Amino acid sequence: MNRTVASILMCAAALSGSEVFAQTLETRPASATAAAVAPHGPAHAPNANAAYQQLRNISLGDESVAVHELVLTRDAGIFTLHSGSISFLPPVNGKVTGAVFSGAGTFVMVPPIASERRNLSVLTGAPSITEEFSDVVFRFTDDTYGEIKKSGSGSHGSVNGRSQTQLATVKDAVRHKLHKNLDSRILQDVLSAQPGGLFVAFINGRKYGSKLVYWIDPHGVDFERLQPEEVALFTYDENQFGIWAGFHYSPEYARPGGTVGAEDNSTFSILTQDLDTQIEKSGKLNGNAITTVEARSAGVAVLPLNLFPTLRVQSVSTAAGDQLDFIQENKDQDPDFAVVLPHPLNKGEKYVFRSIYGGKEAVVNEGGGNYFPVAREDWYPSLGFGHYADYRMTFRIPKSLQMVATGVPGKSITEGDENISEWTGEAPMAVAGFNFGKFKRSDAQAGPYKISSYANENPPDMLQGLSGAMANVAALGTLNTTGMMQKPLAEAQVAMQIYTDYFGESSYKRISMTEQTACNFGQSWPSMVYIPICAFFDSTVRHGLGLDDVRGYWQVVGPHEVAHQWWGHTVGFNSYRDQWMSEGFAHFSTSLFLQQVYASKPQVFQKFWADELELLTEKNRQGFRSIDAGPVTMGYRLNNSKMGSVTQRLIYPKGAFILHMLRMLMWDKKGDANFKAMMRDFVHTYADRAASTEEFKLMVEKHMTDNMDMTQDHKMDWFFNEYVYGTELPTYKLDYSFENGSGGNTVLSVTATQSNVSKDFRMRVPIYLELADGKITRLGAADMVGNASITNKIPLNGLKDRPRRAMLNYYYDVLAAK
């Protein structure tokens, strides 16, 4: 089954003023996009740098020491080497970068924060880890060599074969299992005059086997997008894979609340990207990128970059055209791309280089003029999603096709068999992207925004075959998507107006709703949205394909992805710990869309929140509810072999609930005015850069109302500790009766109960009345602390008729069990 057929059979949501460049399309040479000098001289062979070759082919040298009760403390991890020998790797550029211990030892680690201790307990049964081991392979650029030498007792003789075997096993695993080029990372410190801080231990233990890794990197652990966190413990065993702990350096949690705000420990930033990209009819991509970087610290000698593994680099050169060394190993092993500079950069120093690359599989020709961009964020050399830069791009595609890209379109010409178009980012972008095909287009306007919808004239080959195979399905309808292209156009038109009202203007004044051949997810890039092809089908066709609406997915996928123009792009997220804001806030935004578009059908809004609660509280195949898996701030790393896939059912709905609860807490006689002021301030303050959870908390505290100050300290710690950093789910019960009061008035006798929470859990829970005419009105709120009940009698003065009923939490104001 090919990728597109598989995607048709499942539906699930996923995510979801630049510098003016000198040259114009006419004056730019066809082979390049910027004024840098074309490369001259033969390109350097990949991986040819002498120091890198030494690291790549390194084996144990003849230096070793005996150790006894040697303790190596590395942040929260403590290695006690009771007895045995340590054999060292030979120095590279004067630096020893590793050692192998054989003997008897113990590793102990206690994570510095409660959420990580809880996660470790779920995965291992204890909040800390103690592992006895016989062998450890250490790789390092910190002072480990000197520390061991100082404590060791002389030479231990020749290196034994067991240690050599352990080293070879680890090197193979890093390349073929982890697919990380650790040699390239070590080279960064080997070529720098600055002291390094890398420490990685591959532990061969008794309880957890030989695939346990403890990793510390001052640049952030480059595994499963853990940056900028510097410390991690994980296993790559197929039966117990997962990130067991991840955190910043322990001292960073000394601040009140034990949290860490925004942080970026990248060694360099990318300022500008000038990309010239040709895509052939087959889908083969040829790229020519000129990248300007700026060193964020002193001694930057190697630039690690993201690039899709099948895009093979042909050459890297300086702005003057001189060839540079670069690293890119086999695409199926550890293909991390890195540029080796001729000299280390000083802090603040800028550098320009050109990369020429190309290959297949980054873009797939799906037939019928449909193309699927597989490499969404790494089709060009970059630091990955979330690192803002200014972009100018030129695309060259077959002349029968139309290109849509992030940014503002510039010149467009046809030259020979190519359609050549130019695109410039109107603001710094967290990522650049494109979509193209045999598109038809329709336009609309919404305030300051120009909106376009693009659908392909012909279905992809897979759908054409599927249509024939399903010819016996009654009233299947048409698989032509252009007839439905007005739907995403209208959705975007309305959504952009609603979101601008609530959040202020997006940084991007254009948005293109483009059809993609995948059916099982949508995605949003700056000024461009990938809409799943099945969203362009009418309900008859989707029913015939077995794709009836699942929890309103087809109703919300467009508005959700439009909301990412604000959440994820105008305002980015600092790390995986903050990604819940991007996904959760976008999902919350769809509730605003549904509430306003379906104002005459309030049950649509109610059903949305009921569905989100169900997602959070359903058990998966492993028996876990996503609400219990961990806090939203642990993000996608909560997926592991024990709990299964829980993250998407956590960060989308719970993130949405968190913002919804804040909205309802801020609601007063002015309606949403307080909430809108806060969200507009947040967008304005963090436009075109990344924000952290703690920075959002500060914004909430800046705008919090008096009734939100439940701890009388003008802090929102109580709320964030419960719902953002916590996993509790309260249960509420309301007992009530209506009685006749004096003067013919009705009196509500009410008892509200909060249960299944910790003793300090607090929440303001609204009480609603359904009036005799069926209207819903908010009566007030019960302030609850711990497992407790509150009883009160409330005169309902001014009501002509007795209400039908009283209700707690009618609008899902508080995330709670049903």
PDB file of N, CA and C in Angstrom, residues 730-736 750-755 765 767 782 784 788-790 806-809 816-817:
ATOM      1  N   PRO A 730     -10.320  17.094  38.228  1.00  0.00           N
ATOM      2  CA  PRO A 730     -11.313  17.108  39.295  1.00  0.00           C
ATOM      3  C   PRO A 730     -12.653  16.530  38.852  1.00  0.00           C
ATOM      4  N   THR A 731     -13.439  16.162  39.826  1.00  0.00           N
ATOM      5  CA  THR A 731     -14.817  15.743  39.606  1.00  0.00           C
ATOM      6  C   THR A 731     -15.731  16.705  40.362  1.00  0.00           C
ATOM      7  N   TYR A 732     -16.825  17.112  39.718  1.00  0.00           N
ATOM      8  CA  TYR A 732     -17.747  18.052  40.339  1.00  0.00           C
ATOM      9  C   TYR A 732     -19.154  17.459  40.400  1.00  0.00           C
ATOM     10  N   LYS A 733     -19.839  17.808  41.463  1.00  0.00           N
ATOM     11  CA  LYS A 733     -21.219  17.366  41.654  1.00  0.00           C
ATOM     12  C   LYS A 733     -22.021  18.541  42.188  1.00  0.00           C
ATOM     13  N   LEU A 734     -23.242  18.690  41.686  1.00  0.00           N
ATOM     14  CA  LEU A 734     -24.118  19.758  42.136  1.00  0.00           C
ATOM     15  C   LEU A 734     -25.438  19.169  42.617  1.00  0.00           C
ATOM     16  N   ASP A 735     -25.767  19.398  43.864  1.00  0.00           N
ATOM     17  CA  ASP A 735     -27.079  19.057  44.425  1.00  0.00           C
ATOM     18  C   ASP A 735     -27.818  20.360  44.644  1.00  0.00           C
ATOM     19  N   TYR A 736     -29.059  20.429  44.191  1.00  0.00           N
ATOM     20  CA  TYR A 736     -29.772  21.694  44.300  1.00  0.00           C
ATOM     21  C   TYR A 736     -31.281  21.443  44.398  1.00  0.00           C
ATOM     22  N   VAL A 750     -28.228  25.196  47.073  1.00  0.00           N
ATOM     23  CA  VAL A 750     -27.226  24.497  46.273  1.00  0.00           C
ATOM     24  C   VAL A 750     -26.077  23.991  47.129  1.00  0.00           C
ATOM     25  N   THR A 751     -25.589  22.784  46.791  1.00  0.00           N
ATOM     26  CA  THR A 751     -24.365  22.238  47.369  1.00  0.00           C
ATOM     27  C   THR A 751     -23.462  21.786  46.230  1.00  0.00           C
ATOM     28  N   ALA A 752     -22.302  22.418  46.131  1.00  0.00           N
ATOM     29  CA  ALA A 752     -21.320  22.076  45.099  1.00  0.00           C
ATOM     30  C   ALA A 752     -20.170  21.318  45.744  1.00  0.00           C
ATOM     31  N   THR A 753     -19.735  20.221  45.111  1.00  0.00           N
ATOM     32  CA  THR A 753     -18.698  19.359  45.664  1.00  0.00           C
ATOM     33  C   THR A 753     -17.576  19.172  44.651  1.00  0.00           C
ATOM     34  N   GLN A 754     -16.355  19.334  45.122  1.00  0.00           N
ATOM     35  CA  GLN A 754     -15.152  19.054  44.326  1.00  0.00           C
ATOM     36  C   GLN A 754     -14.452  17.857  44.937  1.00  0.00           C
ATOM     37  N   SER A 755     -14.073  16.884  44.092  1.00  0.00           N
ATOM     38  CA  SER A 755     -13.443  15.668  44.623  1.00  0.00           C
ATOM     39  C   SER A 755     -12.375  15.161  43.666  1.00  0.00           C
ATOM     40  N   VAL A 765     -15.549  27.551  40.038  1.00  0.00           N
ATOM     41  CA  VAL A 765     -16.424  26.740  39.182  1.00  0.00           C
ATOM     42  C   VAL A 765     -17.745  27.478  38.981  1.00  0.00           C
ATOM     43  N   ILE A 767     -21.631  28.476  38.125  1.00  0.00           N
ATOM     44  CA  ILE A 767     -22.956  27.883  38.270  1.00  0.00           C
ATOM     45  C   ILE A 767     -23.877  28.566  37.259  1.00  0.00           C
ATOM     46  N   ALA A 782     -18.560  29.080  42.374  1.00  0.00           N
ATOM     47  CA  ALA A 782     -18.191  28.513  43.670  1.00  0.00           C
ATOM     48  C   ALA A 782     -16.679  28.381  43.719  1.00  0.00           C
ATOM     49  N   MET A 784     -13.677  26.633  45.083  1.00  0.00           N
ATOM     50  CA  MET A 784     -13.457  25.322  45.687  1.00  0.00           C
ATOM     51  C   MET A 784     -11.971  25.120  45.977  1.00  0.00           C
ATOM     52  N   ALA A 788     -13.856  19.080  48.913  1.00  0.00           N
ATOM     53  CA  ALA A 788     -14.743  19.790  49.825  1.00  0.00           C
ATOM     54  C   ALA A 788     -16.060  20.110  49.137  1.00  0.00           C
ATOM     55  N   SER A 789     -17.039  20.513  49.970  1.00  0.00           N
ATOM     56  CA  SER A 789     -18.354  20.938  49.493  1.00  0.00           C
ATOM     57  C   SER A 789     -18.655  22.334  50.009  1.00  0.00           C
ATOM     58  N   ILE A 790     -19.425  23.062  49.237  1.00  0.00           N
ATOM     59  CA  ILE A 790     -19.885  24.391  49.620  1.00  0.00           C
ATOM     60  C   ILE A 790     -21.403  24.415  49.481  1.00  0.00           C
ATOM     61  N   ALA A 806     -30.447  23.938  37.530  1.00  0.00           N
ATOM     62  CA  ALA A 806     -29.159  24.562  37.816  1.00  0.00           C
ATOM     63  C   ALA A 806     -28.053  23.608  37.369  1.00  0.00           C
ATOM     64  N   MET A 807     -26.926  24.170  36.936  1.00  0.00           N
ATOM     65  CA  MET A 807     -25.856  23.340  36.372  1.00  0.00           C
ATOM     66  C   MET A 807     -24.498  23.907  36.765  1.00  0.00           C
ATOM     67  N   LEU A 808     -23.550  23.030  36.999  1.00  0.00           N
ATOM     68  CA  LEU A 808     -22.149  23.415  37.153  1.00  0.00           C
ATOM     69  C   LEU A 808     -21.426  23.250  35.824  1.00  0.00           C
ATOM     70  N   ASN A 809     -20.565  24.215  35.489  1.00  0.00           N
ATOM     71  CA  ASN A 809     -19.595  23.978  34.420  1.00  0.00           C
ATOM     72  C   ASN A 809     -20.261  23.721  33.072  1.00  0.00           C
ATOM     73  N   ALA A 816     -12.812  18.981  33.623  1.00  0.00           N
ATOM     74  CA  ALA A 816     -13.186  18.118  34.739  1.00  0.00           C
ATOM     75  C   ALA A 816     -13.805  16.844  34.210  1.00  0.00           C
ATOM     76  N   ALA A 817     -13.831  15.814  35.046  1.00  0.00           N
ATOM     77  CA  ALA A 817     -14.423  14.532  34.667  1.00  0.00           C
ATOM     78  C   ALA A 817     -15.925  14.680  34.505  1.00  0.00           C
TER      79      ALA A 817
END
